[in-house]
Amino acid sequence: MKKIKHSKFKNTGFIFELLVRQVTSEILASNKSVAEAILKEFFNSKKELSKELKLYQYLINEKYNSESKAEKFIDTICEARKRLDEKKLTKEKYNLIKEIKETYNIDDFIKSPISNYKTLASIYKIFEVITTGEQYEPTDIVNCRFTVTESIINTSIQNRDSKMKDAVMEEYKKQDEDLRAVSYKLLVESFNKKYKNLTENQKSLLREYINNINNTGKLNEYVGKEITSLIENLKEVSNKISDKVTKIKLSETISNIKKIKSVKKVKEEHLSAMMMSYELLKELKETINK
């Protein structure tokens, strides 16, 4: 018996996450994206890759409050995975990686950190067990299933009292072709229309929000630090302004963004408030410097 080897190149969920991140980076830089074209070509609804991606995303996104339900769900997904056309899927994966290698430095491309990497790797290994017919170490198989089961249960417990889900994630789940990149692009474009020349702080905030939408802890930590810095800058500007109306506006802005530090999950409404605060800060600095 042997250990199950994980292949980043063959892990559909992992490669999709990297391409989505690449789309975000490219759109923020130039409003154009080569990675988006790759996503649309290889993950459209007619592709076997798209079918396998859905199975990855089911295991990542569906939540249950008991181990038995989670285990039953994993078994159901495994049965669906067995029914995919393996020959077609292998060919599509080969062509996808070939396209990525021709477009990007593949070594740099696959080095990007993914927050749910451990879960994605475990899903890949589970699929390998049921599709290859190889004899793998039982402990390895059990550990992979436990990782996925734990992810399903823990996230469910954390979110069971939540009545409202993040609007961007809701839209993401509704995508017929599972192209989360489209939702990301719409988000970026909406801010580009509102703010013609995004500052580095605004661009950085967008990147963190998009890249860590599933990593609440990391996103909250980043936002907390940014708000502290933003408040300090707004207060500094306020000391240089004599207009009472503007001072009141600044005071209200500071009061509103302070509240964001205590939220459990950063949502698009909080993102908008911070983006507007950055814009206000930029305008006031320009006025002072004139």
Short mmCIF file of C-alpha atoms in Angstrom, two decimals:
data_model
loop_
_atom_site.label_atom_id
_atom_site.label_comp_id
_atom_site.label_asym_id
_atom_site.label_seq_id
_atom_site.Cartn_x
_atom_site.Cartn_y
_atom_site.Cartn_z
CA MET A 1 0.00 0.00 0.00
CA LYS A 2 1.18 3.52 -0.73
CA LYS A 3 0.42 7.07 0.32
CA ILE A 4 -1.84 9.22 -1.82
CA LYS A 5 0.18 11.83 -3.66
CA HIS A 6 -1.33 15.24 -4.22
CA SER A 7 -0.84 16.90 -7.62
CA LYS A 8 -1.45 20.64 -7.78
CA PHE A 9 -1.53 20.40 -11.58
CA LYS A 10 -4.38 17.88 -11.52
CA ASN A 11 -6.36 19.45 -8.67
CA THR A 12 -9.24 21.15 -10.50
CA GLY A 13 -10.39 23.13 -7.45
CA PHE A 14 -6.90 24.41 -6.73
CA ILE A 15 -6.18 25.48 -10.33
CA PHE A 16 -9.55 27.21 -10.54
CA GLU A 17 -8.82 29.20 -7.36
CA LEU A 18 -5.45 30.30 -8.77
CA LEU A 19 -7.01 31.40 -12.05
CA VAL A 20 -9.68 33.40 -10.20
CA ARG A 21 -6.96 35.12 -8.19
CA GLN A 22 -5.09 35.86 -11.41
CA VAL A 23 -8.24 37.39 -12.91
CA THR A 24 -8.55 39.67 -9.90
CA SER A 25 -4.94 40.80 -10.14
CA GLU A 26 -5.12 41.44 -13.89
CA ILE A 27 -8.41 43.35 -13.76
CA LEU A 28 -7.19 45.58 -10.94
CA ALA A 29 -4.07 46.31 -12.95
CA SER A 30 -5.57 46.95 -16.38
CA ASN A 31 -9.28 46.03 -16.54
CA LYS A 32 -8.29 43.20 -18.93
CA SER A 33 -7.66 39.58 -18.10
CA VAL A 34 -6.14 36.67 -19.99
CA ALA A 35 -6.97 34.35 -17.09
CA GLU A 36 -10.66 35.14 -17.48
CA ALA A 37 -10.55 33.93 -21.09
CA ILE A 38 -8.91 30.69 -19.89
CA LEU A 39 -11.64 30.22 -17.29
CA LYS A 40 -14.39 30.70 -19.83
CA GLU A 41 -12.77 28.29 -22.28
CA PHE A 42 -12.02 25.44 -19.90
CA PHE A 43 -14.75 25.78 -17.26
CA ASN A 44 -17.85 26.38 -19.36
CA SER A 45 -20.86 24.16 -18.66
CA LYS A 46 -20.05 21.77 -21.52
CA LYS A 47 -16.67 20.80 -20.11
CA GLU A 48 -16.00 17.82 -17.87
CA LEU A 49 -13.74 20.12 -15.83
CA SER A 50 -16.77 22.22 -14.96
CA LYS A 51 -18.59 19.13 -13.69
CA GLU A 52 -15.66 18.12 -11.49
CA LEU A 53 -15.29 21.70 -10.24
CA LYS A 54 -18.91 21.63 -9.06
CA LEU A 55 -18.14 18.56 -6.97
CA TYR A 56 -15.17 20.34 -5.37
CA GLN A 57 -17.33 23.36 -4.63
CA TYR A 58 -20.14 21.26 -3.18
CA LEU A 59 -17.68 19.82 -0.66
CA ILE A 60 -16.25 23.26 0.07
CA ASN A 61 -19.53 25.17 0.37
CA GLU A 62 -22.22 22.79 1.65
CA LYS A 63 -22.52 22.70 5.44
CA TYR A 64 -24.09 20.19 7.84
CA ASN A 65 -24.39 20.16 11.61
CA SER A 66 -23.58 16.49 12.19
CA GLU A 67 -20.78 14.11 11.26
CA SER A 68 -23.15 11.46 9.93
CA LYS A 69 -24.80 13.91 7.51
CA ALA A 70 -21.42 15.21 6.37
CA GLU A 71 -20.14 11.67 5.77
CA LYS A 72 -23.27 10.77 3.80
CA PHE A 73 -22.84 13.89 1.69
CA ILE A 74 -19.20 13.02 0.93
CA ASP A 75 -20.28 9.52 -0.15
CA THR A 76 -22.89 11.02 -2.49
CA ILE A 77 -20.34 13.35 -4.08
CA CYS A 78 -17.93 10.43 -4.53
CA GLU A 79 -20.59 8.50 -6.40
CA ALA A 80 -21.13 11.50 -8.68
CA ARG A 81 -17.35 11.74 -9.24
CA LYS A 82 -17.24 8.11 -10.43
CA ARG A 83 -19.70 8.94 -13.20
CA LEU A 84 -17.49 11.58 -14.84
CA ASP A 85 -15.78 10.77 -18.13
CA GLU A 86 -12.22 10.14 -16.92
CA LYS A 87 -10.66 10.08 -20.39
CA LYS A 88 -12.26 13.39 -21.36
CA LEU A 89 -11.38 14.94 -18.00
CA THR A 90 -7.71 13.93 -18.28
CA LYS A 91 -7.45 15.46 -21.75
CA GLU A 92 -9.07 18.72 -20.62
CA LYS A 93 -6.72 18.97 -17.62
CA TYR A 94 -3.73 18.41 -19.88
CA ASN A 95 -4.85 21.16 -22.28
CA LEU A 96 -5.63 23.52 -19.39
CA ILE A 97 -2.18 23.17 -17.83
CA LYS A 98 -0.60 23.48 -21.26
CA GLU A 99 -2.44 26.78 -21.78
CA ILE A 100 -1.39 28.07 -18.35
CA LYS A 101 2.26 27.12 -18.99
CA GLU A 102 2.20 28.99 -22.31
CA THR A 103 0.72 32.09 -20.63
CA TYR A 104 2.37 32.27 -17.21
CA ASN A 105 5.46 31.11 -15.35
CA ILE A 106 3.96 27.89 -14.03
CA ASP A 107 6.29 27.66 -11.01
CA ASP A 108 5.30 31.13 -9.82
CA PHE A 109 1.66 30.49 -10.71
CA ILE A 110 1.19 27.45 -8.46
CA LYS A 111 3.12 28.99 -5.53
CA SER A 112 0.29 31.40 -4.67
CA PRO A 113 -1.13 30.57 -1.22
CA ILE A 114 -4.73 29.37 -1.05
CA SER A 115 -6.54 29.63 2.30
CA ASN A 116 -8.43 26.32 1.92
CA TYR A 117 -5.53 24.44 0.34
CA LYS A 118 -5.62 21.58 2.86
CA THR A 119 -9.28 20.89 2.16
CA LEU A 120 -8.80 21.09 -1.62
CA ALA A 121 -5.85 18.68 -1.41
CA SER A 122 -7.89 16.25 0.69
CA ILE A 123 -10.78 16.35 -1.80
CA TYR A 124 -8.34 15.61 -4.64
CA LYS A 125 -6.95 12.61 -2.73
CA ILE A 126 -10.44 11.27 -1.99
CA PHE A 127 -11.26 11.47 -5.70
CA GLU A 128 -7.98 9.70 -6.53
CA VAL A 129 -8.89 6.79 -4.26
CA ILE A 130 -12.26 6.19 -5.92
CA THR A 131 -11.11 6.65 -9.52
CA THR A 132 -7.68 4.94 -9.74
CA GLY A 133 -8.41 1.62 -8.08
CA GLU A 134 -5.00 1.76 -6.37
CA GLN A 135 -4.42 0.36 -2.89
CA TYR A 136 -3.66 3.31 -0.62
CA GLU A 137 -2.86 3.43 3.09
CA PRO A 138 -6.11 3.34 5.11
CA THR A 139 -4.86 6.00 7.55
CA ASP A 140 -4.20 8.37 4.64
CA ILE A 141 -7.72 7.84 3.30
CA VAL A 142 -9.31 8.35 6.72
CA ASN A 143 -7.30 11.51 7.38
CA CYS A 144 -8.43 13.03 4.08
CA ARG A 145 -12.08 12.26 4.75
CA PHE A 146 -11.78 13.61 8.29
CA THR A 147 -10.29 16.89 6.99
CA VAL A 148 -13.22 17.40 4.62
CA THR A 149 -15.79 16.28 7.20
CA GLU A 150 -14.32 18.63 9.82
CA SER A 151 -14.43 21.52 7.34
CA ILE A 152 -18.10 20.87 6.59
CA ILE A 153 -19.13 20.58 10.25
CA ASN A 154 -16.98 23.36 11.78
CA THR A 155 -18.06 26.00 9.27
CA SER A 156 -21.68 24.95 9.72
CA ILE A 157 -21.51 25.40 13.50
CA GLN A 158 -19.85 28.80 13.14
CA ASN A 159 -22.51 30.03 10.72
CA ARG A 160 -25.68 28.35 11.97
CA ASP A 161 -26.95 31.50 13.72
CA SER A 162 -26.24 33.74 10.77
CA LYS A 163 -29.43 34.88 9.00
CA MET A 164 -27.75 36.80 6.25
CA LYS A 165 -24.94 35.56 3.97
CA ASP A 166 -22.48 37.70 2.16
CA ALA A 167 -24.02 39.04 -1.06
CA VAL A 168 -20.94 38.30 -3.13
CA MET A 169 -20.79 34.69 -1.95
CA GLU A 170 -24.50 34.25 -2.65
CA GLU A 171 -24.01 35.48 -6.18
CA TYR A 172 -21.00 33.21 -6.51
CA LYS A 173 -23.04 30.12 -5.60
CA LYS A 174 -25.70 30.97 -8.17
CA GLN A 175 -23.28 31.04 -11.09
CA ASP A 176 -24.47 28.41 -13.60
CA GLU A 177 -20.98 27.94 -14.99
CA ASP A 178 -19.23 28.31 -11.64
CA LEU A 179 -17.22 31.27 -12.88
CA ARG A 180 -16.67 33.20 -9.69
CA ALA A 181 -14.35 35.46 -11.66
CA VAL A 182 -17.37 37.10 -13.27
CA SER A 183 -18.68 38.20 -9.89
CA TYR A 184 -15.26 39.51 -8.96
CA LYS A 185 -14.98 41.45 -12.18
CA LEU A 186 -18.38 43.05 -11.62
CA LEU A 187 -17.33 44.08 -8.12
CA VAL A 188 -14.11 45.69 -9.34
CA GLU A 189 -15.82 47.38 -12.28
CA SER A 190 -18.50 48.84 -10.03
CA PHE A 191 -15.84 50.59 -7.95
CA ASN A 192 -13.90 51.69 -11.02
CA LYS A 193 -17.03 53.47 -12.24
CA LYS A 194 -17.52 55.21 -8.91
CA TYR A 195 -13.87 56.11 -8.35
CA LYS A 196 -12.03 57.00 -11.56
CA ASN A 197 -8.52 56.81 -10.13
CA LEU A 198 -8.26 54.27 -7.33
CA THR A 199 -5.57 54.97 -4.75
CA GLU A 200 -3.14 52.24 -3.72
CA ASN A 201 -5.05 51.85 -0.45
CA GLN A 202 -8.31 51.34 -2.32
CA LYS A 203 -6.76 48.79 -4.67
CA SER A 204 -5.16 46.96 -1.76
CA LEU A 205 -8.48 46.85 0.10
CA LEU A 206 -10.22 45.38 -2.95
CA ARG A 207 -7.53 42.73 -3.37
CA GLU A 208 -7.72 41.69 0.28
CA TYR A 209 -11.52 41.55 0.19
CA ILE A 210 -11.57 39.44 -2.97
CA ASN A 211 -8.69 37.12 -2.09
CA ASN A 212 -9.78 36.51 1.51
CA ILE A 213 -13.55 36.48 1.19
CA ASN A 214 -13.51 32.96 2.68
CA ASN A 215 -10.86 33.77 5.28
CA THR A 216 -12.83 35.88 7.76
CA GLY A 217 -10.04 36.06 10.35
CA LYS A 218 -7.38 37.31 7.96
CA LEU A 219 -9.74 39.81 6.30
CA ASN A 220 -10.93 41.20 9.64
CA GLU A 221 -7.34 41.58 10.82
CA TYR A 222 -6.41 43.51 7.67
CA VAL A 223 -9.51 45.72 7.83
CA GLY A 224 -8.91 46.44 11.52
CA LYS A 225 -5.39 47.73 10.84
CA GLU A 226 -6.55 49.76 7.84
CA ILE A 227 -9.35 51.41 9.81
CA THR A 228 -6.94 52.41 12.58
CA SER A 229 -4.63 54.00 10.01
CA LEU A 230 -7.55 55.58 8.15
CA ILE A 231 -8.94 57.17 11.32
CA GLU A 232 -5.54 58.61 12.21
CA ASN A 233 -5.22 60.16 8.75
CA LEU A 234 -8.75 61.58 8.85
CA LYS A 235 -8.11 63.15 12.26
CA GLU A 236 -4.86 64.63 11.00
CA VAL A 237 -6.68 66.19 8.04
CA SER A 238 -9.48 67.42 10.30
CA ASN A 239 -6.96 69.41 12.37
CA LYS A 240 -5.93 71.31 9.24
CA ILE A 241 -9.49 72.24 8.21
CA SER A 242 -11.43 75.19 9.59
CA ASP A 243 -14.77 74.63 7.81
CA LYS A 244 -17.29 73.46 10.45
CA VAL A 245 -19.49 71.50 8.01
CA THR A 246 -16.51 69.55 6.72
CA LYS A 247 -15.38 68.85 10.28
CA ILE A 248 -18.82 67.45 11.13
CA LYS A 249 -18.73 65.27 8.01
CA LEU A 250 -15.33 63.95 9.00
CA SER A 251 -16.48 63.26 12.54
CA GLU A 252 -19.46 61.24 11.24
CA THR A 253 -17.22 59.34 8.85
CA ILE A 254 -14.80 58.41 11.62
CA SER A 255 -17.68 57.30 13.86
CA ASN A 256 -19.13 55.09 11.11
CA ILE A 257 -15.94 53.33 10.11
CA LYS A 258 -15.03 52.71 13.76
CA LYS A 259 -18.10 50.43 13.95
CA ILE A 260 -16.67 48.20 11.20
CA LYS A 261 -13.87 47.06 13.52
CA SER A 262 -16.42 45.22 15.68
CA VAL A 263 -18.33 43.36 12.93
CA LYS A 264 -17.94 39.58 12.79
CA LYS A 265 -17.78 39.47 8.99
CA VAL A 266 -16.78 42.22 6.58
CA LYS A 267 -19.45 42.64 3.89
CA GLU A 268 -19.72 44.69 0.74
CA GLU A 269 -21.48 47.52 2.60
CA HIS A 270 -18.45 47.83 4.90
CA LEU A 271 -16.16 47.73 1.90
CA SER A 272 -18.11 50.58 0.31
CA ALA A 273 -17.90 52.66 3.50
CA MET A 274 -14.13 52.27 3.61
CA MET A 275 -13.76 53.02 -0.11
CA MET A 276 -15.75 56.24 0.34
CA SER A 277 -13.67 57.18 3.38
CA TYR A 278 -10.48 56.74 1.37
CA GLU A 279 -11.99 58.88 -1.38
CA LEU A 280 -12.94 61.60 1.09
CA LEU A 281 -9.44 61.55 2.56
CA LYS A 282 -7.90 61.86 -0.91
CA GLU A 283 -10.13 64.82 -1.86
CA LEU A 284 -9.43 66.68 1.39
CA LYS A 285 -5.69 66.19 1.06
CA GLU A 286 -5.82 67.55 -2.48
CA THR A 287 -7.79 70.58 -1.24
CA ILE A 288 -5.31 71.25 1.56
CA ASN A 289 -2.32 70.99 -0.77
CA LYS A 290 -3.74 73.49 -3.28
#
